Structures are given as structure tokens and as C-alpha cells.
PDB file of C-alpha atoms and ligand atoms in Angstrom:
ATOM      1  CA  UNK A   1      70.434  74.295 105.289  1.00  0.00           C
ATOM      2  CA  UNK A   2      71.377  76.709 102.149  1.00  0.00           C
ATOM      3  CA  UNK A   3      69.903  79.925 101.925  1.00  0.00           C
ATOM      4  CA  UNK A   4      69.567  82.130  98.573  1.00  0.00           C
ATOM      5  CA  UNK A   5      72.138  83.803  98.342  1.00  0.00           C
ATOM      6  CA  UNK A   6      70.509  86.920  96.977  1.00  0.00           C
ATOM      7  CA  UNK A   7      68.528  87.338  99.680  1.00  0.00           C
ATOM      8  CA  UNK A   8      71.424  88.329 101.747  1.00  0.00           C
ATOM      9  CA  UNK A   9      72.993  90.280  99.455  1.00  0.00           C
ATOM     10  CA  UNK A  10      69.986  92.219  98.748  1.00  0.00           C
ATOM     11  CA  UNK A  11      69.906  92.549 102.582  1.00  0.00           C
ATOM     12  CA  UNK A  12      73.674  94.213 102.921  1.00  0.00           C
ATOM     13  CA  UNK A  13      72.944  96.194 100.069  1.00  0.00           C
ATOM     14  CA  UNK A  14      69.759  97.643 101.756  1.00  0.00           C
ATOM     15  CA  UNK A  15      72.009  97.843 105.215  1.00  0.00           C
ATOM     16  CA  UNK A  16      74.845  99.567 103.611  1.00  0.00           C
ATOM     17  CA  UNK A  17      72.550 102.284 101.260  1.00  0.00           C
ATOM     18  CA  UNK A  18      70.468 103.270 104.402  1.00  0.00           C
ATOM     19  CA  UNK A  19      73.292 103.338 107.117  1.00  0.00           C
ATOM     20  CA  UNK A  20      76.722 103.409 105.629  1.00  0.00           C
ATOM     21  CA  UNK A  21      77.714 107.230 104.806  1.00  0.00           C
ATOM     22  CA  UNK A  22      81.223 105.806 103.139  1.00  0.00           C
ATOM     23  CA  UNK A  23      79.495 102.862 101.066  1.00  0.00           C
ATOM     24  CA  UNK A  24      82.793 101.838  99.170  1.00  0.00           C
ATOM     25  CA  UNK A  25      84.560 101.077 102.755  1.00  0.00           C
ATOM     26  CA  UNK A  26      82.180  99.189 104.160  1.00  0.00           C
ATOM     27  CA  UNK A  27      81.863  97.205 101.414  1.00  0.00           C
ATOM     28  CA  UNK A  28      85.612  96.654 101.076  1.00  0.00           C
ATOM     29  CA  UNK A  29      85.942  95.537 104.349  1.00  0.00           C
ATOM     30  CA  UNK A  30      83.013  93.030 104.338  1.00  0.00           C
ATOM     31  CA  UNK A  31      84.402  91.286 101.333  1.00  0.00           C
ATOM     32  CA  UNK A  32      87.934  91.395 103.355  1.00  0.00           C
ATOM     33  CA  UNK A  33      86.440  89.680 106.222  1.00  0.00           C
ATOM     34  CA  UNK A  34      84.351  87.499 103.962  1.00  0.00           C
ATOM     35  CA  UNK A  35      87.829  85.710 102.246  1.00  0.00           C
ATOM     36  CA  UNK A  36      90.244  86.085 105.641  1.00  0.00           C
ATOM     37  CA  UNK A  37      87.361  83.710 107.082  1.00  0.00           C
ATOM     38  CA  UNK A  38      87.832  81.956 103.910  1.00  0.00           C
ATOM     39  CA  UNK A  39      84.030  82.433 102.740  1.00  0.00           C
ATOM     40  CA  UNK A  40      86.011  82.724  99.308  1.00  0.00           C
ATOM     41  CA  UNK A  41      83.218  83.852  97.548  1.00  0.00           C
ATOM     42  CA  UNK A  42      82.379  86.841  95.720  1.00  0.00           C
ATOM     43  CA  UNK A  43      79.637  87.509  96.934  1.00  0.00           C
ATOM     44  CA  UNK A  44      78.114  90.941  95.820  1.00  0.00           C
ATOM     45  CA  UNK A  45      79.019  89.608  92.073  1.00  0.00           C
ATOM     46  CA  UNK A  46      77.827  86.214  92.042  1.00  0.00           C
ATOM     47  CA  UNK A  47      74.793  86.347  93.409  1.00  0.00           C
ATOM     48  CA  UNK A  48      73.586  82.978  92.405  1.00  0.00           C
ATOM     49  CA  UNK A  49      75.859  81.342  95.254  1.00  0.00           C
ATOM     50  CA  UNK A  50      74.242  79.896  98.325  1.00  0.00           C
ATOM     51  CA  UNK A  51      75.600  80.326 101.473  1.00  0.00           C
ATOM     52  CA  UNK A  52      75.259  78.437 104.867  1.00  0.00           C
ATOM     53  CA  UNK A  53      72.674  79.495 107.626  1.00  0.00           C
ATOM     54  CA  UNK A  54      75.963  79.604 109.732  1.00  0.00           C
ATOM     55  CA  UNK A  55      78.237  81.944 107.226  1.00  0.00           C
ATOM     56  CA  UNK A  56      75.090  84.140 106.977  1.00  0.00           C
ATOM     57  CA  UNK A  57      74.657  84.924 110.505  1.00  0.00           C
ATOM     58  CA  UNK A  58      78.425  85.515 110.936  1.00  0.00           C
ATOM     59  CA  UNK A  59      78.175  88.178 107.666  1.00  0.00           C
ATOM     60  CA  UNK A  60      74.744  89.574 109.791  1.00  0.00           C
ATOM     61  CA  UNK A  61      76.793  89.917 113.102  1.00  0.00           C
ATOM     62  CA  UNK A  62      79.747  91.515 111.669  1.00  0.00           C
ATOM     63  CA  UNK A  63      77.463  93.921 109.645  1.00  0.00           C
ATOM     64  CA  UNK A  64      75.299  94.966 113.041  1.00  0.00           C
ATOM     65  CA  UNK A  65      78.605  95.700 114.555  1.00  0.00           C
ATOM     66  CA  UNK A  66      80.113  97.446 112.412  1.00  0.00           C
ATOM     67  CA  UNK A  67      77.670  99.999 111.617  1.00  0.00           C
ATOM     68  CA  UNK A  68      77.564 100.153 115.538  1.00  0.00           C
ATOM     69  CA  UNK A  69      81.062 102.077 114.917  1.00  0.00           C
ATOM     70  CA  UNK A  70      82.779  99.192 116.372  1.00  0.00           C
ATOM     71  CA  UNK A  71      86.527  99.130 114.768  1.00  0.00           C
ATOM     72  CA  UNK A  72      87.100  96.352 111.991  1.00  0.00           C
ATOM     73  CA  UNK A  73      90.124  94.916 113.825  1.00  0.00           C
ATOM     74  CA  UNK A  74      87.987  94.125 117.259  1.00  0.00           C
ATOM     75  CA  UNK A  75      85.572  91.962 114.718  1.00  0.00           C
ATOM     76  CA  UNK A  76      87.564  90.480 112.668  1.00  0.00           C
ATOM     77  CA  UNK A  77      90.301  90.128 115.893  1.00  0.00           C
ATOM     78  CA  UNK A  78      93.494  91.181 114.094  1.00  0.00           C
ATOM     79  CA  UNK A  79      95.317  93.934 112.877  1.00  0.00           C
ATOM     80  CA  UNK A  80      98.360  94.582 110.402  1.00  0.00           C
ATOM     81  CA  UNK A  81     101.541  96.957 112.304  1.00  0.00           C
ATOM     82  CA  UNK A  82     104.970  96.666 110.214  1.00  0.00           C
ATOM     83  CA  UNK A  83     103.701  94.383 108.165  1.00  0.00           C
ATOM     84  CA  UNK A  84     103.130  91.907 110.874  1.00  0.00           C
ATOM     85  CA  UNK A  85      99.696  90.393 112.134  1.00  0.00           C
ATOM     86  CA  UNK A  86      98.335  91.341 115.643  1.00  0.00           C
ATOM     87  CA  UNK A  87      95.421  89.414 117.975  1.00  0.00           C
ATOM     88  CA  UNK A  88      93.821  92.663 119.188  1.00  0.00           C
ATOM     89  CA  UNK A  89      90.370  92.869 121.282  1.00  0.00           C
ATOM     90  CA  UNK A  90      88.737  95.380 123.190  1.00  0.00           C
ATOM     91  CA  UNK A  91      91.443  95.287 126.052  1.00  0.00           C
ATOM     92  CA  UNK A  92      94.264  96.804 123.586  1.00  0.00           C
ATOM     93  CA  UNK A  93      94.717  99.561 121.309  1.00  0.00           C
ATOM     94  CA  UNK A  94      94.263  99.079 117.913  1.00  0.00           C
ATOM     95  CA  UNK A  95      97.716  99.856 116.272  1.00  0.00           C
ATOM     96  CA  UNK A  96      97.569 103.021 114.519  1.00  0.00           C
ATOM     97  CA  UNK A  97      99.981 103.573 110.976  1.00  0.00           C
ATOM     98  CA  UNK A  98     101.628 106.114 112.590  1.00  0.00           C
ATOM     99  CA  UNK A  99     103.050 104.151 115.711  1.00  0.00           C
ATOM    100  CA  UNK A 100     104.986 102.373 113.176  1.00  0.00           C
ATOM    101  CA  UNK A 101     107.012 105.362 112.251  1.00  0.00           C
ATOM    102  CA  UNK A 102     108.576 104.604 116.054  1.00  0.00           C
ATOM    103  CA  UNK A 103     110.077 101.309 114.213  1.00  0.00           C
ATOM    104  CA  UNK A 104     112.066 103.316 111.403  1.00  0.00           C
ATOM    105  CA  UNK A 105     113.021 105.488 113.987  1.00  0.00           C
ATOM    106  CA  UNK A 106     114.851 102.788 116.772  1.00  0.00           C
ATOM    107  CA  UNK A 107     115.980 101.016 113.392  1.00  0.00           C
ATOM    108  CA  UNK A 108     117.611 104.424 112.582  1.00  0.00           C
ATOM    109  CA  UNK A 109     119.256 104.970 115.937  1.00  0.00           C
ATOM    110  CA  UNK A 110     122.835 105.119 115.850  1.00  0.00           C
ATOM    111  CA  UNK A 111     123.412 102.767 118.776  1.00  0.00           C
ATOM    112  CA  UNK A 112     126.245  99.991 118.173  1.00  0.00           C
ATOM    113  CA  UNK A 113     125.415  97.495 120.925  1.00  0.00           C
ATOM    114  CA  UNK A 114     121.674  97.296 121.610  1.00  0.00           C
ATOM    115  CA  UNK A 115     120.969  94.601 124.524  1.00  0.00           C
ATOM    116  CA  UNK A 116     118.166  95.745 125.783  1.00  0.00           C
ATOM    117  CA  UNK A 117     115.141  97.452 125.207  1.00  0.00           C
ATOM    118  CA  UNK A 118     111.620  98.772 127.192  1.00  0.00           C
ATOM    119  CA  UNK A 119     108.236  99.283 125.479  1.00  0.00           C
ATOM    120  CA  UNK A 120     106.389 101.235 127.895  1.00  0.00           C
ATOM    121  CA  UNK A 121     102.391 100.781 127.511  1.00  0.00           C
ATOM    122  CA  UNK A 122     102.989  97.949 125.162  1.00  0.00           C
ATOM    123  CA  UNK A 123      99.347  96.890 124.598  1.00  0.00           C
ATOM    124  CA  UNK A 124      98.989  94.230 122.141  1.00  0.00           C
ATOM    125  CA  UNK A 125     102.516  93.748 121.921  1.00  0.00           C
ATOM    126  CA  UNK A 126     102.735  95.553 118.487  1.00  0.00           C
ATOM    127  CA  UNK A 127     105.799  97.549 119.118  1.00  0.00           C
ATOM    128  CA  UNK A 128     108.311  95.293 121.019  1.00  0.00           C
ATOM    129  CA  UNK A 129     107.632  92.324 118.807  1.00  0.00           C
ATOM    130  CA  UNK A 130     108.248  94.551 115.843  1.00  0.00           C
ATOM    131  CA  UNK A 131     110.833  95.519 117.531  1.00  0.00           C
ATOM    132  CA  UNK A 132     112.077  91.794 118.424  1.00  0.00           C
ATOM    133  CA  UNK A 133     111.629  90.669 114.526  1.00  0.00           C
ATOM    134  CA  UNK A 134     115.001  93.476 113.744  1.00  0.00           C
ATOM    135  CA  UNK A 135     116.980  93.267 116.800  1.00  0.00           C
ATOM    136  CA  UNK A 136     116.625  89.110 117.735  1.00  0.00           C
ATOM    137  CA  UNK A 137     119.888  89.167 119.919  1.00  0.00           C
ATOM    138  CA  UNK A 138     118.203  91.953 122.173  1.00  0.00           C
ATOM    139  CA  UNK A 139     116.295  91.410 125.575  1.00  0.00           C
ATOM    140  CA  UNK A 140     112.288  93.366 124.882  1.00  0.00           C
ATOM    141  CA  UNK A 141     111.102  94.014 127.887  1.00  0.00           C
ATOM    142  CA  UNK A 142     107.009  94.628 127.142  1.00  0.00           C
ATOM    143  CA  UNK A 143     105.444  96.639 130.125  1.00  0.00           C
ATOM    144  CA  UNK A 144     101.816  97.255 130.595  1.00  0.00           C
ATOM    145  CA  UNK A 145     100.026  97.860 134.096  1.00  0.00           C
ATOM    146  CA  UNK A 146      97.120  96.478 132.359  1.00  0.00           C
ATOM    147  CA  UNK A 147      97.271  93.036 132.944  1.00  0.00           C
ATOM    148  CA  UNK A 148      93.912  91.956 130.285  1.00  0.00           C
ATOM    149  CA  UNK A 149      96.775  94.429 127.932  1.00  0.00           C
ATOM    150  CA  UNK A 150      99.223  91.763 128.752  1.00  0.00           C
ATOM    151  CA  UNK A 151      97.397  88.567 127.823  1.00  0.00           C
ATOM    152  CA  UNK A 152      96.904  89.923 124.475  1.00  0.00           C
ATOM    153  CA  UNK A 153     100.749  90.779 124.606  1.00  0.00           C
ATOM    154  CA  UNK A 154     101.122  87.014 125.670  1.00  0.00           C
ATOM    155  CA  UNK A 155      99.162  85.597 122.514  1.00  0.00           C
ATOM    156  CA  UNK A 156     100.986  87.924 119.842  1.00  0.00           C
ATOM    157  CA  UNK A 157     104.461  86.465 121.418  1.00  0.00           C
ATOM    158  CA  UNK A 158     103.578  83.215 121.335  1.00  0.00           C
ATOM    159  CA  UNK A 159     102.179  83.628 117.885  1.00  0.00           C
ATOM    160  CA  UNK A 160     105.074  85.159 116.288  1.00  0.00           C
ATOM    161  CA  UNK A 161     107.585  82.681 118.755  1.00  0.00           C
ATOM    162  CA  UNK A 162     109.019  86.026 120.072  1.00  0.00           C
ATOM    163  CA  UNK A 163     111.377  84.736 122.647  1.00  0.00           C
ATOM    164  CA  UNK A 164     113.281  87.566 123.246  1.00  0.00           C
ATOM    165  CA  UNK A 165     110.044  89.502 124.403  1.00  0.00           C
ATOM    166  CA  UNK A 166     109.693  89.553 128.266  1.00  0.00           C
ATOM    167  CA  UNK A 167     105.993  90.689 129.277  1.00  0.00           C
ATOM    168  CA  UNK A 168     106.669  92.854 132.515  1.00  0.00           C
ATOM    169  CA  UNK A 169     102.949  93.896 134.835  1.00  0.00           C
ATOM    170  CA  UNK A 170     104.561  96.924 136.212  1.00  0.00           C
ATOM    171  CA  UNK A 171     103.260 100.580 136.702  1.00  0.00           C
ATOM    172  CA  UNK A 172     105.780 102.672 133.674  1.00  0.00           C
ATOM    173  CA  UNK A 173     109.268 101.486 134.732  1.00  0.00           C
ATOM    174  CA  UNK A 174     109.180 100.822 138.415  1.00  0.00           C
ATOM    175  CA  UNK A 175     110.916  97.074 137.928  1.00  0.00           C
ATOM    176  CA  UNK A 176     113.159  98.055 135.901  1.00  0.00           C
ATOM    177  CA  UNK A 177     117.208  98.250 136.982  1.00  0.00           C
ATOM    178  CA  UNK A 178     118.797 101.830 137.182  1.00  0.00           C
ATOM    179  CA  UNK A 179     121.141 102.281 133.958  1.00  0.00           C
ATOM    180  CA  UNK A 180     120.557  99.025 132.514  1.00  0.00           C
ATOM    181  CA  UNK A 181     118.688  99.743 129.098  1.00  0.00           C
ATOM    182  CA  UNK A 182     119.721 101.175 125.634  1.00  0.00           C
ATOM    183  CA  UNK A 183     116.103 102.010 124.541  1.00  0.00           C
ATOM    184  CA  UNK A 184     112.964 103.179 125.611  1.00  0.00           C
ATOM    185  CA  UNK A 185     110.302 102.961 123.377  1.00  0.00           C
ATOM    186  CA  UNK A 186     106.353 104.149 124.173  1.00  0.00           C
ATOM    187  CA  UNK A 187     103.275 105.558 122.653  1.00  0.00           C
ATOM    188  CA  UNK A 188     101.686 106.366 125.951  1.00  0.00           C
ATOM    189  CA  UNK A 189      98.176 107.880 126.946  1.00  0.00           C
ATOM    190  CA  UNK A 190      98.753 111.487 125.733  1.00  0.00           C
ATOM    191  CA  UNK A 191      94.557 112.381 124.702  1.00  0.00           C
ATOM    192  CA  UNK A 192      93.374 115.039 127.119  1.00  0.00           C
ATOM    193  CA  UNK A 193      90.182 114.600 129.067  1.00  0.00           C
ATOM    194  CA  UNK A 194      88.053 117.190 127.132  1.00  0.00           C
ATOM    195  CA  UNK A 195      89.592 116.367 123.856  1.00  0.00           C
ATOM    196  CA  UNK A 196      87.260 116.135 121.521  1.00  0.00           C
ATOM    197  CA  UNK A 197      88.368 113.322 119.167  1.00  0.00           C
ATOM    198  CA  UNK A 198      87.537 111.064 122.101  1.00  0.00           C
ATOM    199  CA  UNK A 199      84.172 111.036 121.058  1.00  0.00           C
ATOM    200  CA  UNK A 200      85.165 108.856 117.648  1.00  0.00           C
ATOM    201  CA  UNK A 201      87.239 106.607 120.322  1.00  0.00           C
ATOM    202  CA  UNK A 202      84.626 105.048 122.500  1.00  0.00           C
ATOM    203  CA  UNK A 203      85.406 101.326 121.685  1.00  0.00           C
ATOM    204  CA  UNK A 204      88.617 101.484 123.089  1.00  0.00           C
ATOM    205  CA  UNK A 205      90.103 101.488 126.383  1.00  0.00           C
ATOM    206  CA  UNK A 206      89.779 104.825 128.157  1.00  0.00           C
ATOM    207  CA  UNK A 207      93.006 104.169 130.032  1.00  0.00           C
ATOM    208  CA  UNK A 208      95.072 103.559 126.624  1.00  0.00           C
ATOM    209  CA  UNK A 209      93.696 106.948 125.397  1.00  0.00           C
ATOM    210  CA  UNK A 210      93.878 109.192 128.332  1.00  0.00           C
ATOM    211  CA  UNK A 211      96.484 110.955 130.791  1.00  0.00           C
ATOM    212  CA  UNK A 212      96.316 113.789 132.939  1.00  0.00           C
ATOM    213  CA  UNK A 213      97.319 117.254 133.023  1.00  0.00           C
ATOM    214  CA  UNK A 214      96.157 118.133 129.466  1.00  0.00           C
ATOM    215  CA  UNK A 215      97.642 114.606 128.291  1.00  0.00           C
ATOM    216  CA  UNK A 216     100.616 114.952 129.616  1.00  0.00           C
ATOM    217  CA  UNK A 217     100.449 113.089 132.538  1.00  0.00           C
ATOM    218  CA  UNK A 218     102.084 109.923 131.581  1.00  0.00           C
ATOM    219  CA  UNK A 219     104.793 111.301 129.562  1.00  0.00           C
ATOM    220  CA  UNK A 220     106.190 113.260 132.242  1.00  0.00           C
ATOM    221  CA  UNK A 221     106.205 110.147 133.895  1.00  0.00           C
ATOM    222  CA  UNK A 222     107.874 108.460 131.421  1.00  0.00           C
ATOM    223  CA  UNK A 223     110.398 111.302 131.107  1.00  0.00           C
ATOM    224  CA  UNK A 224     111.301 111.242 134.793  1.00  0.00           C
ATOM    225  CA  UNK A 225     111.716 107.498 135.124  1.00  0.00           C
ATOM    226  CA  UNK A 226     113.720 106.969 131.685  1.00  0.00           C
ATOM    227  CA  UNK A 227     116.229 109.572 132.817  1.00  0.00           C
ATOM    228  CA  UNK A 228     116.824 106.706 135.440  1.00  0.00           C
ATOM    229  CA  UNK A 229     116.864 103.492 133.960  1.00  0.00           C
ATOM    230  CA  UNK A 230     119.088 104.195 130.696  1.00  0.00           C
ATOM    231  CA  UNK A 231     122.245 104.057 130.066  1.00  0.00           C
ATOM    232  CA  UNK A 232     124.806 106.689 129.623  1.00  0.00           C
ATOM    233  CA  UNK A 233     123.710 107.750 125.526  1.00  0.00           C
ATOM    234  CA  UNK A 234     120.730 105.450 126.019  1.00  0.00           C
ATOM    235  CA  UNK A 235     117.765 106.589 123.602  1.00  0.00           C
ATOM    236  CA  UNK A 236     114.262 107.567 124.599  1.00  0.00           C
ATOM    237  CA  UNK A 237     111.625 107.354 121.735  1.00  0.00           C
ATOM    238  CA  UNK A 238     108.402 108.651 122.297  1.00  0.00           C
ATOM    239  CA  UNK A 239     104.939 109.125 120.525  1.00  0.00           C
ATOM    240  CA  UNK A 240     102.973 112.355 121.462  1.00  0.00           C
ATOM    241  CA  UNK A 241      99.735 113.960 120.586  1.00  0.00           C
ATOM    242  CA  UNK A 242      99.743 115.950 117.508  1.00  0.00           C
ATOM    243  CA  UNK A 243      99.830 119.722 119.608  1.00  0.00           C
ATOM    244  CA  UNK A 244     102.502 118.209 122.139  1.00  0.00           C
ATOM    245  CA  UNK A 245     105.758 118.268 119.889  1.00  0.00           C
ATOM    246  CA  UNK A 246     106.872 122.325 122.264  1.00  0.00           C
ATOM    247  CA  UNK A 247     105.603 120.354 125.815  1.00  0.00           C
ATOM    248  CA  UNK A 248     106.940 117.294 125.215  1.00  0.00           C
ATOM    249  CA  UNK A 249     110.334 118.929 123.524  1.00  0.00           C
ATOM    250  CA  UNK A 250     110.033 121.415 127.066  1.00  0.00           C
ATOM    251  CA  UNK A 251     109.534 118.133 129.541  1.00  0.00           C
ATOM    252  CA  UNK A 252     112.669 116.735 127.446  1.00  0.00           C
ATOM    253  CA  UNK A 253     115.065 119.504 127.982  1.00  0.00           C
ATOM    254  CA  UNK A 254     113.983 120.373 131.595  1.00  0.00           C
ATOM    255  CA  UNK A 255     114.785 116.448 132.508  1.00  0.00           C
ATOM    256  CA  UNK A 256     118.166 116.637 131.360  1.00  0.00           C
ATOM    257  CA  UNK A 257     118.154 114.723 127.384  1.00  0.00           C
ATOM    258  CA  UNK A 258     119.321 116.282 124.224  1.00  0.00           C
ATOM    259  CA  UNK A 259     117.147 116.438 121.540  1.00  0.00           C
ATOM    260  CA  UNK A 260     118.042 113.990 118.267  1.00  0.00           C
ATOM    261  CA  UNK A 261     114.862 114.865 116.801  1.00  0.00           C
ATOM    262  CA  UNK A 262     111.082 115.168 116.140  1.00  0.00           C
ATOM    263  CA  UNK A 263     109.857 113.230 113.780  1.00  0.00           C
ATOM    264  CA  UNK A 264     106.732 114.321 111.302  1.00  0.00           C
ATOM    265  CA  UNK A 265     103.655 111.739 110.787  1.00  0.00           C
ATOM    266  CA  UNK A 266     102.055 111.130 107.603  1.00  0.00           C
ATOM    267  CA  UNK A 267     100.333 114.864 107.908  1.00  0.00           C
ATOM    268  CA  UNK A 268     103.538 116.576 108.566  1.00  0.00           C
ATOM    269  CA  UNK A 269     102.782 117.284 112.406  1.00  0.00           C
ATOM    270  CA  UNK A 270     105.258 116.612 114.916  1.00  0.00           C
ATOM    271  CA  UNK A 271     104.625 113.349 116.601  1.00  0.00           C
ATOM    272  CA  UNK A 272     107.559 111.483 117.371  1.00  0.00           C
ATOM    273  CA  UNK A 273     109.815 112.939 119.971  1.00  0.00           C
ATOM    274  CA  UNK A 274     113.340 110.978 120.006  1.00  0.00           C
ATOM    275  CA  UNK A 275     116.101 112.387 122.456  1.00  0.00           C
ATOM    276  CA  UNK A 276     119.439 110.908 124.415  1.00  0.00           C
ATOM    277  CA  UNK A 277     120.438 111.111 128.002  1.00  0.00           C
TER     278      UNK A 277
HETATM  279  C1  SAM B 301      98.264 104.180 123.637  1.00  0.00           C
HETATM  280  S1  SAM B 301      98.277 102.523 124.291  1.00  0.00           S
HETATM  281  C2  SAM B 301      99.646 101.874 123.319  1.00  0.00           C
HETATM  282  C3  SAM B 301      99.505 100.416 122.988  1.00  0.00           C
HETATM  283  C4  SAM B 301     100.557  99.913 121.987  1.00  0.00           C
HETATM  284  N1  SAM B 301     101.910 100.152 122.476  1.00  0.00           N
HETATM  285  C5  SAM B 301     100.379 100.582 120.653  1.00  0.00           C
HETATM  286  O1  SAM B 301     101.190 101.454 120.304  1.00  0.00           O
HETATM  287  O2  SAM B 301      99.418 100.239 119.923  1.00  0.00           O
HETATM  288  C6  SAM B 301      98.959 102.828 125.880  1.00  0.00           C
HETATM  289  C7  SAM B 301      99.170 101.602 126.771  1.00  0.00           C
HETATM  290  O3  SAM B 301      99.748 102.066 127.998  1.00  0.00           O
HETATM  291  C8  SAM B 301      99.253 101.286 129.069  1.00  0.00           C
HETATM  292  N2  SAM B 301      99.433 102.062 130.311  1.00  0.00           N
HETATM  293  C9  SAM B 301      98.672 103.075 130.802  1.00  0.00           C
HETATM  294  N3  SAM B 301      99.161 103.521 131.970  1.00  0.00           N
HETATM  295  C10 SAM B 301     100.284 102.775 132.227  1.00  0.00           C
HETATM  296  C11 SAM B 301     101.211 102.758 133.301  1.00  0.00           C
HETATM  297  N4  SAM B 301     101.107 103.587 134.336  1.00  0.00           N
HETATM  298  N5  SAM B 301     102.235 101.855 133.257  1.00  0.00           N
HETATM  299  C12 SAM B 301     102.345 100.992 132.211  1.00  0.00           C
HETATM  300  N6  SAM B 301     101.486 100.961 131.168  1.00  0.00           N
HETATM  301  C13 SAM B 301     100.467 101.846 131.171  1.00  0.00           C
HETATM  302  C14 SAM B 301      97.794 101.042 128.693  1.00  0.00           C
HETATM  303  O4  SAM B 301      97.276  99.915 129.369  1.00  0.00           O
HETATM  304  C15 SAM B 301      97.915 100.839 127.163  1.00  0.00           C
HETATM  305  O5  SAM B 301      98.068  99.476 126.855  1.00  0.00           O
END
């Protein structure tokens, strides 16, 4: 059965005037999901188009949850990292823009022979199959403790036929080989318990977000176990919270690395910590 179109419009409209503070966003994004589920219509212009009961309900369901705060990419499923496409649901993190400065910054590295490489926390996957797209002739090892994380992780290799990805269940680096990689990459846990941004967070997994010890928990766990597994000049590359750039560069120095650099995010704060053994 069709339904009037204008009756659902009218219906978003209302939805959006009384509940939407940012009005242009939401709208953007509905008409987004609208033609990536190939509804191909314009639908808040031509309002004389009718629409199935079933597309209606699906525009009603993603409109309840959305002004339930619940991230686009968990309702549409998939988010863009490096220009790539990611299956994400609740079990992951959403990618954030900044995580992809960590890809400019391996790419950067000036390290001849990379064979292999760790993503530590790799969640959906985003990072080492980035990753895998530049470097195809090097081993990705993608390790998550979670293993709902690593499903996810499964999907997104399949779907972009990464085959030099390797999804590793292990707790930070305990499988891995003393001295036997060139890279570690990870955006770890680094929120603290009583940080107040967590508030705005509550759709994703707690144990993505947070670490111990004033979110530092997990990096200094990192830190001790990279030290470890690298090679002689092997690179660690590591995201941090935006007031961690003095800690983390403190952790760094105390574990033995040199500093190559910290790299600035999009609002000029420290946020990428990138060092050598
Ligand atoms: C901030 S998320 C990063 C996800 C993804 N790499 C990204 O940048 O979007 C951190 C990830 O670390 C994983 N994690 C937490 N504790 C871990 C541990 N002890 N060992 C391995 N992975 C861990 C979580 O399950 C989560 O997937």
C-alpha cells in the first residue's frame, strides 16, 4: 500500500522543528540515509511522491533513533575513515576524523622495509585495513581483546578482501613475538572515568572509551609491551587524549623511545604521539 507522501513529510518536519536543536543536520543526514538506501527520492522537495508503508517505517525508525542521540553510523551501519567504508555497530568505535591523521603519519615514517605491523585496540578494523590498502606486501596484525570488536574487524576484511590483515583476540600484545614488528599503531582507551565528555558518549562501548589511572591506563600498557615486541628503530604511533601530549611524551621517555614527534589534530592540540625504540 502507498501512503501520501506529504503526510510524512509534514510528520519529519513537525519531528525535526520540535526536537532537533541543529535542524540543517538532521535533515542532511536523513536525506543521506534516504538515497544510500536508495529511496532516491527527494523527498522534502517533491512532496507529491508516494512512498511505501515499508520505506516509511524505516524513515520513522531511523528518525526515533536518532533524536534518541544514537550516532548516524550505528543506524545507517557504516562509516567513512580514509576514504574507505566501514561496517560499524554498537560493539566498535565509530572512527573519528582525527584517527586518520595516524595514517599520514605511518605513511610518513621513514622506515625502508616494513613487514610487519600491530594495531592495538583495532575495533572495526578501520586502522589496519587502511593501513593494509598502502602497505599490501606487509603482515597487519589487528588485535582487540574484544572479541564482538573482532567480528566487526572480520566483516570489514572480508569486505575490502584485506588478506594481509590477521585478526589477533589477545589482551594488548601478549601473542605477539619479542622484536619481530616494525610498527605499532593504536588509538587506545585514554577517556578518564570522571571525564566529562563521556556524558555525549553513551552509545558506545565503555571499554573503547575508558582506561585507568586518569586515562592512562592502557597506554602505559602499551608503552611497556611495545618496548618489547619491536624491532631495533621500530616505530610506535599512538593516539592520546587531547591534555595527555606531557604524560604520554613523560611515559615515552621514561620507557626508553626517542621522541620523532607529536602531531597536532584538526584544533591544533597535541594528539598524536609518534616515537622510536
Ligand atoms: C578507542 S577504540 C579504537 C578502535 C579503532 N582502532 C578506532 O580507532 O576507531 C579502542 C579499542 O581497544 C580495545 N581494547 C581495550 N582494551 C584492550 C586490551 N587490553 N587489549 C586489546 N584491545 C583492547 C577495545 O575493545 C576497542 O576496540
Amino acid at each position: 500500500m502507498n501512503l501520501e507522501h506529504i503526510e510524512l513529510v509534514e510528520e519529519l518536519e513537525e519531528h525535526l522543528r520540535r526536537y532537533a536543536s541543529d535542524f540543517p543536520t538532521i535533515l542532511k543526514d536523513i536525506q543521506d540515509y534516504c538515497s544510500y538506501e536508495s529511496i532516491k527520492l527527494n523527498f522534502f522537495i517533491d512532496r507529491k511522491i508516494k512512498l511505501p508503508k515499508s520505506e516509511k517505517k524505516k524513515i520513522q525508525n531511523f528518525l526515533t533513533s536518532y533524536l534518541q542521540g544514537i550516532p548516524y553510523e550505528y543506524i545507517t551501519n557504516h562509516a567513512e575513515f580514509y576514504g574507505h567504508r566501514f561496517f560499524v555497530d554498537p560493539s566498535v568505535l565509530v572512527p573519528r576524523p582525527e584517527t586518520e591523521l595516524i595514517i599520514d603519519a605511518i605513511r610518513d615514517l621513514s622506515c625502508p622495509r616494513l613487514k610487519a605491523i600491530a594495531d592495538i585496540g583495532t575495533g572495526s578494523g578501520c586502522i589496519a585495513i587502511s593501513l593494509a590498502h598502502i602497505f599490501q606486501q606487509t603482515k597487519i596484525f589487528a588485535v582487540d581483546n574484544s572479541l564482538q570488536a573482532l567480528s566487526i574487524a572480520k566483516i570489514n576484511i572480508d569486505n575490502h578482501k584485506a588478506e594481509n590483515v590477521f585478526p589477533v583476540q589477545a589482551n594488548f600484545l601478549e601473542c605477539i613475538q619479542n622484536e619481530s614488528l616494525d610498527v605499532i599503531v593504536s588509538n587506545p582507551p585514554y577517556i578518564s572515568k570522571d571525564d566529562p565528555h563521556l556524558e555525549r558518549l553513551t552509545h558506545e562501548p565503555i571499554s573503547a572509551l575508558v582506561s585507568d589511572e586518569n586515562g592512562l591506563a592502557h597506554i602505559k600498557a602499551i608503552f611497556k609491551n611495545s618496548f618489547q615486541v619491536l624491532k631495533k628503530d621500530g616505530f610506535l604511533v599512538l593516539e592520546h587524549g587531547y591534555n595527555q601530549a606531557n604524560a604520554v611524551n613523560k611515559i615515552s621517555d621514561e620507557t626508553g623511545f626517542k621522541l620523532i614527534k607529536n602531531v597536532k589534530d584538526y584544533q591544533d592540540i597535541d594528539r598524536i604521539h609518534i616515537c622510536k625504540k
